[in-house]
mmCIF file of C-alpha atoms in Angstrom:
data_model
loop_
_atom_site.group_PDB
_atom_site.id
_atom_site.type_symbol
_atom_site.label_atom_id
_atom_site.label_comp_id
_atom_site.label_asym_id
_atom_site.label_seq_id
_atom_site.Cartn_x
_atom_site.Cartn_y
_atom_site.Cartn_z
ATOM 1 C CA UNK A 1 0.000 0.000 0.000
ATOM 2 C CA UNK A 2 2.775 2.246 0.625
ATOM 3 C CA UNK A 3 4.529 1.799 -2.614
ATOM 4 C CA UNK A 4 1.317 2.298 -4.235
ATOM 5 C CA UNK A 5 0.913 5.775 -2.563
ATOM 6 C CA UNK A 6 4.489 6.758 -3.612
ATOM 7 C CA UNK A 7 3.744 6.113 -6.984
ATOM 8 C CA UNK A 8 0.540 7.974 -6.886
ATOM 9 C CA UNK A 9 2.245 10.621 -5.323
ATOM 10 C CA UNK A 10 5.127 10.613 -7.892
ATOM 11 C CA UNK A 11 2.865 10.704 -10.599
ATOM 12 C CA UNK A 12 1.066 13.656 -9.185
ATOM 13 C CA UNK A 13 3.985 15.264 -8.864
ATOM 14 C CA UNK A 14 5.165 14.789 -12.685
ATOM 15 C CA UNK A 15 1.382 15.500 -14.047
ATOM 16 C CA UNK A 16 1.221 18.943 -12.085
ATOM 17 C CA UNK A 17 5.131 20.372 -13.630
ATOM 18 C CA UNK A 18 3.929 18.827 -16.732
ATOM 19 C CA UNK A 19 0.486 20.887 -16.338
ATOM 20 C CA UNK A 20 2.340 24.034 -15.231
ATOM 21 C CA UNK A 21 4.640 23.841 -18.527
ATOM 22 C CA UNK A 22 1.976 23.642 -20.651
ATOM 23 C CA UNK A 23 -0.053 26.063 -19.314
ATOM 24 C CA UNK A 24 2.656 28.468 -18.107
ATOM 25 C CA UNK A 25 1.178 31.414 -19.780
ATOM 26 C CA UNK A 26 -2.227 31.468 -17.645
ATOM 27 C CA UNK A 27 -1.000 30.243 -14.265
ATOM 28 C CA UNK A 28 -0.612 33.818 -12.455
ATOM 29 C CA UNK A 29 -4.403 34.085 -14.088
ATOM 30 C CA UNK A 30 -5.434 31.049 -12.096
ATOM 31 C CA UNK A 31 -3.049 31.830 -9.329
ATOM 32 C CA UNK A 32 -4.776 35.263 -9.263
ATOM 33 C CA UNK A 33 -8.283 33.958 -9.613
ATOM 34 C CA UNK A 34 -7.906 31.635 -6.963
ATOM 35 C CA UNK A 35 -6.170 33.751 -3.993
ATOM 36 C CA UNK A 36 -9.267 36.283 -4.791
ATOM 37 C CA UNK A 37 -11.829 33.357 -4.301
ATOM 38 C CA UNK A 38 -9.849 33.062 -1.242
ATOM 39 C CA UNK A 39 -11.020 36.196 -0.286
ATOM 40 C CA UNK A 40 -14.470 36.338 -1.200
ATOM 41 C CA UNK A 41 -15.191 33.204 0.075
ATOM 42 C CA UNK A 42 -16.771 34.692 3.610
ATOM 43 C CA UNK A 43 -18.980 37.166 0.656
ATOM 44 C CA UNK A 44 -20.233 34.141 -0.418
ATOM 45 C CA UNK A 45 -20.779 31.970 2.561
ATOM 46 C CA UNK A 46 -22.841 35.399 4.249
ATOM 47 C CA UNK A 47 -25.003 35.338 1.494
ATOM 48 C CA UNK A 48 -25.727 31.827 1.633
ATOM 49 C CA UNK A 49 -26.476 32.383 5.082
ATOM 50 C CA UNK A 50 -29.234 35.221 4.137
ATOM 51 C CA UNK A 51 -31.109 32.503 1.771
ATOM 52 C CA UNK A 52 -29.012 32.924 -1.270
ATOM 53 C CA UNK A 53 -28.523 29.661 -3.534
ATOM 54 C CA UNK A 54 -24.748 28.833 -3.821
ATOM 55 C CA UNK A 55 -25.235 29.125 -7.535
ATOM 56 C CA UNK A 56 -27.083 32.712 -7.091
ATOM 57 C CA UNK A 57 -23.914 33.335 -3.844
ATOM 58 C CA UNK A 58 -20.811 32.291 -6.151
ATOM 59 C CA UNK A 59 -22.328 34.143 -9.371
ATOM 60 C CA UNK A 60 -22.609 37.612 -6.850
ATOM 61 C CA UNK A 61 -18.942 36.968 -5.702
ATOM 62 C CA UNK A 62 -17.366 36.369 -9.079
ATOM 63 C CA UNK A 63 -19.842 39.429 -10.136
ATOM 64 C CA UNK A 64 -18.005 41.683 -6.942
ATOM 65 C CA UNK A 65 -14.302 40.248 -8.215
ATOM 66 C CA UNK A 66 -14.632 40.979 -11.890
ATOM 67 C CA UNK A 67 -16.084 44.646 -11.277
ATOM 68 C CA UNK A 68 -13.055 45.060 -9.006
ATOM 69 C CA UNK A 69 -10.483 44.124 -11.584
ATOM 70 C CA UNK A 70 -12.281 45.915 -13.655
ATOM 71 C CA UNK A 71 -12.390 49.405 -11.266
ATOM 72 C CA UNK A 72 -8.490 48.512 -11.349
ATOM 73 C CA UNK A 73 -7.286 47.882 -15.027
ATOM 74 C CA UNK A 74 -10.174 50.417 -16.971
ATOM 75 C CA UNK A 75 -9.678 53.752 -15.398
ATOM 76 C CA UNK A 76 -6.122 54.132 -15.731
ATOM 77 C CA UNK A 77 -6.035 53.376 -19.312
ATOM 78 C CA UNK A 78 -9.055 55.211 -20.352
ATOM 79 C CA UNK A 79 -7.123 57.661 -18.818
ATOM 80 C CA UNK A 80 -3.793 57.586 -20.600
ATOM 81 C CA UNK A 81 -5.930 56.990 -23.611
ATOM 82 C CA UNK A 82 -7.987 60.106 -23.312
ATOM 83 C CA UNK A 83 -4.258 62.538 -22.859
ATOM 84 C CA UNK A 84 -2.165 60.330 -25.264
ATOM 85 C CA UNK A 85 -1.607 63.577 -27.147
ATOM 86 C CA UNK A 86 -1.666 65.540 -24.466
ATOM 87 C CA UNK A 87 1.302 63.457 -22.680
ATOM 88 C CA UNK A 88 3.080 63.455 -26.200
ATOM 89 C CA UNK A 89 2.985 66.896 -26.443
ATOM 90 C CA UNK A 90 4.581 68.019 -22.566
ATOM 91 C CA UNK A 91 7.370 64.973 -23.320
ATOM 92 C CA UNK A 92 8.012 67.001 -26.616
ATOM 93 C CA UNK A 93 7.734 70.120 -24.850
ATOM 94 C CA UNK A 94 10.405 69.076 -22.488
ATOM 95 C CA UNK A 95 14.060 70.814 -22.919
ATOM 96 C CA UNK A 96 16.837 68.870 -23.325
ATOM 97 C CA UNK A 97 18.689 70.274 -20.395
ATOM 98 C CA UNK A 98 17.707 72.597 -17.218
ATOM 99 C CA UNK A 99 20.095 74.508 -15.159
ATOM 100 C CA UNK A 100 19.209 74.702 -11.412
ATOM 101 C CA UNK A 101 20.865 76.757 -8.675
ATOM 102 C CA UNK A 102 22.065 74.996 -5.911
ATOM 103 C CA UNK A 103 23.496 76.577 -3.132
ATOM 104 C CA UNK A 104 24.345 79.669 -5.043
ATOM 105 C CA UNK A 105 26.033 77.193 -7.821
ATOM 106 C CA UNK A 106 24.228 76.843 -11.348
ATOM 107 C CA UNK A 107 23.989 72.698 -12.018
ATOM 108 C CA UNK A 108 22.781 71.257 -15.316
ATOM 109 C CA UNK A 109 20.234 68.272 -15.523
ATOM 110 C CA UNK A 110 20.435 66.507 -18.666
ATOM 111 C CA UNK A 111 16.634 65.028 -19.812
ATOM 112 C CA UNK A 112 17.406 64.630 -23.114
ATOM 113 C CA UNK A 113 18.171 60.586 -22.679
ATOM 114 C CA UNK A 114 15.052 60.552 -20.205
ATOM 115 C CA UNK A 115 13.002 61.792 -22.339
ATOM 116 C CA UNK A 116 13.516 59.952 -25.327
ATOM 117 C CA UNK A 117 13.571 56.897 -23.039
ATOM 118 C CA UNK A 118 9.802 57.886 -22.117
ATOM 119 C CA UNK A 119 8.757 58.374 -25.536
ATOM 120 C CA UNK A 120 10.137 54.620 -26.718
ATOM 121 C CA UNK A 121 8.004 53.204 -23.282
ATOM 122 C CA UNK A 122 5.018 54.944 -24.451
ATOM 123 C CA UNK A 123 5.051 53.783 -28.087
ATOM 124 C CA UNK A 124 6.179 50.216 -27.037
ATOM 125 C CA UNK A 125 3.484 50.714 -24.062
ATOM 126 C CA UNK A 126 0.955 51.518 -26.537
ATOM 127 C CA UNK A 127 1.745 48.504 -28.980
ATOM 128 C CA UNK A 128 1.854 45.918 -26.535
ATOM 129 C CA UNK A 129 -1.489 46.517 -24.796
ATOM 130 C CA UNK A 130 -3.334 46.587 -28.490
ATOM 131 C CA UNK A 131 -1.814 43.168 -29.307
ATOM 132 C CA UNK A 132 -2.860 42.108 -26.092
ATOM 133 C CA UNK A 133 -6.012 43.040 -25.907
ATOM 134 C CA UNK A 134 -7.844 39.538 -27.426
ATOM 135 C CA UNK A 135 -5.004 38.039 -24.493
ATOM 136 C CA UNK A 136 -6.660 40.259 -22.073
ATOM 137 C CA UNK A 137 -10.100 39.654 -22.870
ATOM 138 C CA UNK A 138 -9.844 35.502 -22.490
ATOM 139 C CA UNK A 139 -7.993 35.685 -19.669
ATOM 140 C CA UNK A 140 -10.660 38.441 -17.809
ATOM 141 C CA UNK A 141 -12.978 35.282 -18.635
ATOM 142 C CA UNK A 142 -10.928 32.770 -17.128
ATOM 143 C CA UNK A 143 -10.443 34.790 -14.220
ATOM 144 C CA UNK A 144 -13.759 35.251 -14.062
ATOM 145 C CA UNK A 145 -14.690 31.024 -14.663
ATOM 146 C CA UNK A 146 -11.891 30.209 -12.146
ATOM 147 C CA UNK A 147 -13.794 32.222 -9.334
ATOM 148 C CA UNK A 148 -17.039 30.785 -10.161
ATOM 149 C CA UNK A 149 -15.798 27.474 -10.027
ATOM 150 C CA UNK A 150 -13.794 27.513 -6.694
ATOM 151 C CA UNK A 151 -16.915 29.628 -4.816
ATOM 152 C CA UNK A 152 -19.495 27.654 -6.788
ATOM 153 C CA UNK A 153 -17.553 24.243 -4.443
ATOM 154 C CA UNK A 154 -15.072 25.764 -1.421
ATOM 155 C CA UNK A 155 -15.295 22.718 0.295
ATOM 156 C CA UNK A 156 -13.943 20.455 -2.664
ATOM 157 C CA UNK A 157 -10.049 21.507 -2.044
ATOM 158 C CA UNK A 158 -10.151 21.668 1.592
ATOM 159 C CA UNK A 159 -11.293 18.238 1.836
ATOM 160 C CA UNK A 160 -8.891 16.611 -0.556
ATOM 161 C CA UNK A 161 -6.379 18.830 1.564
ATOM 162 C CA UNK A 162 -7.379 16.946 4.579
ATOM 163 C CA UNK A 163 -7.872 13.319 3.380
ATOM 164 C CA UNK A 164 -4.033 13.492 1.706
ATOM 165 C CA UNK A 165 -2.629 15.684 4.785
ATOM 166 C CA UNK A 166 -1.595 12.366 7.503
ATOM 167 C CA UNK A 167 -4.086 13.537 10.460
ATOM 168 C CA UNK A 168 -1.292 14.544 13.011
ATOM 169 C CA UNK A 169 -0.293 17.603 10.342
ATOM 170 C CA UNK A 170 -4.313 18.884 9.968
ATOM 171 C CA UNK A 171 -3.049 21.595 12.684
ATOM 172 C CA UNK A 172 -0.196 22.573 10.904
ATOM 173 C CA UNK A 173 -2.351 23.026 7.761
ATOM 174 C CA UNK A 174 -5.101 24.792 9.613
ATOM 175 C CA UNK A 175 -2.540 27.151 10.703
ATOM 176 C CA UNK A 176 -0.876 27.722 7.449
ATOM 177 C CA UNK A 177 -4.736 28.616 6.156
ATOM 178 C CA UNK A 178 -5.173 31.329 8.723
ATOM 179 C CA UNK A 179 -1.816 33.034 7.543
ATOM 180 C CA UNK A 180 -2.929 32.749 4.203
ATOM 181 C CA UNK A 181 -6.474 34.347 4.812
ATOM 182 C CA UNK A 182 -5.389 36.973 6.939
ATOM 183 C CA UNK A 183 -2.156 37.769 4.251
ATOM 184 C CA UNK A 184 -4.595 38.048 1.297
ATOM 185 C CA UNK A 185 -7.078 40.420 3.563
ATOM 186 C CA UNK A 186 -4.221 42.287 3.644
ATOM 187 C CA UNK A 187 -3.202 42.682 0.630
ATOM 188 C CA UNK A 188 -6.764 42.880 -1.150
ATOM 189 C CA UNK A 189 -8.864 44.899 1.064
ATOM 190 C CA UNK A 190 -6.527 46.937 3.672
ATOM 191 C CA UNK A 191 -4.299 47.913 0.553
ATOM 192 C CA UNK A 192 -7.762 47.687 -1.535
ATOM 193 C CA UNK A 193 -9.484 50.038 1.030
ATOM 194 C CA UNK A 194 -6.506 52.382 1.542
ATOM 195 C CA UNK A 195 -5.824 52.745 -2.209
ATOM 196 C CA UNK A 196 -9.910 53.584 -2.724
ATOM 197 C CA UNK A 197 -8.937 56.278 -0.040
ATOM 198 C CA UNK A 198 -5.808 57.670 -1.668
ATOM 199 C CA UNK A 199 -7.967 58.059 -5.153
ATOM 200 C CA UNK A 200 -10.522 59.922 -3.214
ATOM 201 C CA UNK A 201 -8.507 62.395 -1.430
ATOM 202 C CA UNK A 202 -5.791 62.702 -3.927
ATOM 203 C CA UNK A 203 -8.240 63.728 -6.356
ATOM 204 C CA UNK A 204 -9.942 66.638 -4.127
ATOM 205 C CA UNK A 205 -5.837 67.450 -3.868
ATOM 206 C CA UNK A 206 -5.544 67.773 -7.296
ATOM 207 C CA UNK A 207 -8.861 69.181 -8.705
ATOM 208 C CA UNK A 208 -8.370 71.863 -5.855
ATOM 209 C CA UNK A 209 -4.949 72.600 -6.966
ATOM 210 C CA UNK A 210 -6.358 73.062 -10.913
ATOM 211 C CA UNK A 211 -4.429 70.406 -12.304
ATOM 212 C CA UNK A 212 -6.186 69.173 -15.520
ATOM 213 C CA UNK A 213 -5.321 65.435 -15.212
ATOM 214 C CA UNK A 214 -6.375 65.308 -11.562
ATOM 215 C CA UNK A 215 -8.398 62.430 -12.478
ATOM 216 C CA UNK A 216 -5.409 60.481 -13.889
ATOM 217 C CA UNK A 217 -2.941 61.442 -11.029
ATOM 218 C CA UNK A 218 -5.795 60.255 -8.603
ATOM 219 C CA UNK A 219 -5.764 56.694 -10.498
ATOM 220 C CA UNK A 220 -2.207 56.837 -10.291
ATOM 221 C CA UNK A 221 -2.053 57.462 -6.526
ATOM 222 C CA UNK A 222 -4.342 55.106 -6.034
ATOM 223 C CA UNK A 223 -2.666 52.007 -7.576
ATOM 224 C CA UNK A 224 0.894 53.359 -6.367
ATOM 225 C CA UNK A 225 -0.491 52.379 -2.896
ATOM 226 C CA UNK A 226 -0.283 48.496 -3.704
ATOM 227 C CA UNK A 227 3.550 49.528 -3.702
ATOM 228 C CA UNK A 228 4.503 49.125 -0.026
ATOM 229 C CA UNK A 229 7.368 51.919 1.676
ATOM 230 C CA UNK A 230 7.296 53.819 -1.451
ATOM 231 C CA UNK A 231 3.608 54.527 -2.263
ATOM 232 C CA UNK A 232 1.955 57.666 -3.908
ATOM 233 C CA UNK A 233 4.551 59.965 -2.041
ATOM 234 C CA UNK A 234 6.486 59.220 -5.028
ATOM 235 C CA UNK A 235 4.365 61.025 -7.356
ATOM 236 C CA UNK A 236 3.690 63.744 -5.413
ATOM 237 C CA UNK A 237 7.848 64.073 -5.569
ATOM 238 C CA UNK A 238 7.498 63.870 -9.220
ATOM 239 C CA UNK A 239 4.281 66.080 -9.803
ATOM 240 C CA UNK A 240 6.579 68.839 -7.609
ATOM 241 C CA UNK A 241 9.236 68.059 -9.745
ATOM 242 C CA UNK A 242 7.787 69.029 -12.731
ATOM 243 C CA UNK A 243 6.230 72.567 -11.310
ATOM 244 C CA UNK A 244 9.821 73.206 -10.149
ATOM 245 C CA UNK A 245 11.147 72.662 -13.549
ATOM 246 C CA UNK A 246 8.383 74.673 -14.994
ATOM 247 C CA UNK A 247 9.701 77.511 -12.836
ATOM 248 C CA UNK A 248 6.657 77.446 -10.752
ATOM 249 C CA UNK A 249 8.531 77.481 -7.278
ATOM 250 C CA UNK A 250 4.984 78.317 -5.277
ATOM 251 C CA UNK A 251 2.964 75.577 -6.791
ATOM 252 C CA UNK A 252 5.971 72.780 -6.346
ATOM 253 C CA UNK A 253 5.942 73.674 -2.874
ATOM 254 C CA UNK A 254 2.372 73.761 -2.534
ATOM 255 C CA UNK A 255 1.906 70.317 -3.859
ATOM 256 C CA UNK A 256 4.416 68.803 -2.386
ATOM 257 C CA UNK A 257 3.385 70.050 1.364
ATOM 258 C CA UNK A 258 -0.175 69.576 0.689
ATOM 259 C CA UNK A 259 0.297 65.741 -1.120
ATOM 260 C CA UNK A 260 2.604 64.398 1.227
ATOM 261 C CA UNK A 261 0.130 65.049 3.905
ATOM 262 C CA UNK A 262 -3.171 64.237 2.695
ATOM 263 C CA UNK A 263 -2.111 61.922 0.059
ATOM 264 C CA UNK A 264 0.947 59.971 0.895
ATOM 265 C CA UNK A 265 0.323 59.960 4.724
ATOM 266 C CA UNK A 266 -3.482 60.760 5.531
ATOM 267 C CA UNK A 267 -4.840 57.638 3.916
ATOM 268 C CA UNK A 268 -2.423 54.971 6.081
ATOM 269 C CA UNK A 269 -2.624 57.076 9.189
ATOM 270 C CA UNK A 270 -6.698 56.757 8.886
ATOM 271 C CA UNK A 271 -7.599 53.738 7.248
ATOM 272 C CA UNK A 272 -5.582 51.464 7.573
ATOM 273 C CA UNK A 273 -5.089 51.397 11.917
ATOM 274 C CA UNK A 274 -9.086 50.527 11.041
ATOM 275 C CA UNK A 275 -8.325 47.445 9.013
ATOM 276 C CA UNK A 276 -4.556 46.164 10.186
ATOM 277 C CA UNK A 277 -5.883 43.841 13.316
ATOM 278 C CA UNK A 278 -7.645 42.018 10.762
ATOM 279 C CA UNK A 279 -4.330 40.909 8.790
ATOM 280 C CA UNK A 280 -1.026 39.049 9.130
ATOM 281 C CA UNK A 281 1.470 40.582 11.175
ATOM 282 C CA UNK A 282 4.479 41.195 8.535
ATOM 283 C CA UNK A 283 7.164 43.286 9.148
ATOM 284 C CA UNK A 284 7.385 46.226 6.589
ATOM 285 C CA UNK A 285 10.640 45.313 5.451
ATOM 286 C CA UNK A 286 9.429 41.363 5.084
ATOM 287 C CA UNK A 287 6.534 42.536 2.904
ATOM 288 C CA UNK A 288 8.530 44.988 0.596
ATOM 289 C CA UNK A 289 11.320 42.081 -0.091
ATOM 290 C CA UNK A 290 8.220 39.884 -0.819
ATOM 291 C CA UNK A 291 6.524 42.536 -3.358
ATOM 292 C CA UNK A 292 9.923 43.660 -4.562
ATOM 293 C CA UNK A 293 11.223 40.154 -5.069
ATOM 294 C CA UNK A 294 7.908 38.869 -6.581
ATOM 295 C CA UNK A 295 6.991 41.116 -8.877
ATOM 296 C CA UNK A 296 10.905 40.666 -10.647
ATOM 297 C CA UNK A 297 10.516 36.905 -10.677
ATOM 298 C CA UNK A 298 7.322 36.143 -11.852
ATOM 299 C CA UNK A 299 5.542 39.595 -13.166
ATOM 300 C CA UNK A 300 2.794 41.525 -11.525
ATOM 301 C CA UNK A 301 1.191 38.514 -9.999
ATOM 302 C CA UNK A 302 4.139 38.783 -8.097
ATOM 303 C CA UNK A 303 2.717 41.521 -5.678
ATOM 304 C CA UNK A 304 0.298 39.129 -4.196
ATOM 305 C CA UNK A 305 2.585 35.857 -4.561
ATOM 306 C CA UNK A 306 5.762 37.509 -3.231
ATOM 307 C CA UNK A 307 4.225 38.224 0.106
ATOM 308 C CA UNK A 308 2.340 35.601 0.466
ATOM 309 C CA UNK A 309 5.402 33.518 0.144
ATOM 310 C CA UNK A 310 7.069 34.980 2.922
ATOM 311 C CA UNK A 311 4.111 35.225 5.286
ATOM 312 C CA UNK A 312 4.434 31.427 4.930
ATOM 313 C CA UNK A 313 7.863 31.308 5.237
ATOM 314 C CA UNK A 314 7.788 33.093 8.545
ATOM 315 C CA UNK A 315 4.423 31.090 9.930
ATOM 316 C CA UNK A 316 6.668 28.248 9.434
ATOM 317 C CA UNK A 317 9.441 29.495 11.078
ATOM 318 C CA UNK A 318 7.122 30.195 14.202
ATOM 319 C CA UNK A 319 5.603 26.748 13.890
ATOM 320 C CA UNK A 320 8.879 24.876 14.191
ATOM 321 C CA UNK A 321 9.994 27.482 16.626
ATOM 322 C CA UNK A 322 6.790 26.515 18.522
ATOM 323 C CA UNK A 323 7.453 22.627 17.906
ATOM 324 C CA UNK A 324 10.455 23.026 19.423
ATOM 325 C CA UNK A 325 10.071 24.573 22.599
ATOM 326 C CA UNK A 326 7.206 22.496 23.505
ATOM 327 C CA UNK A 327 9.281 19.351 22.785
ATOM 328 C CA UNK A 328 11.993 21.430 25.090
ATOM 329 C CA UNK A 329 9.740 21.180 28.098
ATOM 330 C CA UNK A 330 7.391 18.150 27.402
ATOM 331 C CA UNK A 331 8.941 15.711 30.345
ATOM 332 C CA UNK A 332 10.813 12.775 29.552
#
């Protein structure tokens, strides 16, 4: 019996890299789709609760996920679509060189290579998204199947979890699942909610400031709060930047005073105190390796898997540390 279950297990093991070779190109899709039925799963199991059919629960779920995705990838490209020219023309309008006093001391900035640098990512930016916009389109459908699927049956993986898992490990994996949960709350809906925040109030900065693309610089401050240390403080630097090179001294200033307060700190000062008990308890610097690191090995999925990887890696640090000392002092 045990030889049989070793080669069951070896061939499970072959069939799955053969499965993720072949279908390399939409595993962060299913990846994706999965860790966000993860997340909805207490959606759907509340509205089973209220009377809800799990066919009529899991279809509201997916419905919730796909208008979410949807909130995140539509407005900032309707956005850059809208002031293509607009964009085209200030990167045009740029000089190849500006001189700036410092300390009584005239330096020259060279922005002739950064510009032209910009102006290739745009055009290849623009390029790439209309061949991949058939890509985009299946795999929004996917996603959108994938969610279905997992909310339509939770219990289906747990219990195959369980019946493979020898019985003396089910705490370990119940353990595991609570540092998954409470990493993917994190990520999803305190970065979700805090990013919804920034939009908000960066766009009353911006509007109130008479900046044309407020809109687009609200989008932008919004998703740059997914980025953990750096966030939207970063374009708030740059949006100063550019008034200071336009030799508008009062409005950098401005901007840059008003943004870094109500944009780049107000949000996580507010919201997210609110919504952090809820979530795993990562150090900072743990969670930006894991987005850093993720996102330059496998791609934007990366921003979920990266931390989520080391939220495991340090609940199973604590569980052996655990393990340990209770082996330490168990007598005999």
């Amino acid at each position: 019996m045990r030889s049989r279950q070793r080669v069951l297990a070896g061939l499970v093991v072959a069939t799955g890299l053969a499965t993720a070779i072949l279908l390399w190109g939409v595993v962060s899709t299913v990846f994706f789709a999965i860790t966000v039925a993860y997340v909805l799963y207490p959606l759907r199991r509340r509205l089973v609760d209220r009377g809800f059919g799990r066919r009529t629960a899991a279809a509201a779920s997916t419905s919730v996920a796909f208008l979410a995705v949807a909130v995140l990838i539509v407005p900032p490209l309707w956005s850059l679509y809208r002031r293509r020219r607009a964009l085209l023309s200030y990167l045009r309008s740029l000089p190849d060189s500006v001189s700036v006093e410092l300390f009584g001391t005239p330096v020259s900035v060279e922005l002739g290579t950064v510009v032209a640098f910009l102006r290739r990512s745009l055009a290849d930016l623009a390029v790439a998204a209309a061949g991949e916009t058939p890509v985009l389109g299946l795999k929004l459908f996917l996603f959108a199947l994938l969610v279905y699927a997992v909310l339509l049956r939770p219990s289906a993986a747990p219990a195959v979890v369980f019946r493979t898992v020898p019985e003396p490990y089910h705490d370990v994996v119940r353990q595991l699942h609570v540092r998954v949960r409470d990493t993917l709350y994190a990520i999803y809906v305190l970065q979700g909610a805090t990013a919804l925040g920034t939009f908000a109030i960066a766009l009353v900065v911006f509007w109130a400031l008479g900046y044309e693309a407020a809109f687009g610089l609200a989008v932008v401050a919004g998703i740059l709060q997914f980025v953990p240390v750096i966030g939207p403080s970063v374009l708030v630097a740059l949006v100063a930047a550019t008034d200071l090179v336009a030799g508008d001294v009062t409005g950098a200033v401005t901007v840059a005073v008003l943004g870094f307060v109500f944009v780049g700190f107000l949000p996580d000062a507010v919201i997210r105190p609110q919504l952090a008990p809820h979530t795993a308890d990562i150090p900072a610097s743990l969670y930006f390796v894991g987005f850093t690191g993720g996102v330059l090995s496998v791609g934007l999925v990366g921003f979920i898997a990266g931390p989520l990887v080391v939220a495991l890696f340090v609940e199973t640090v604590d569980l052996l540390v655990a393990d340990r000392s209770t082996a330490e002092t168990r007598p005999g």
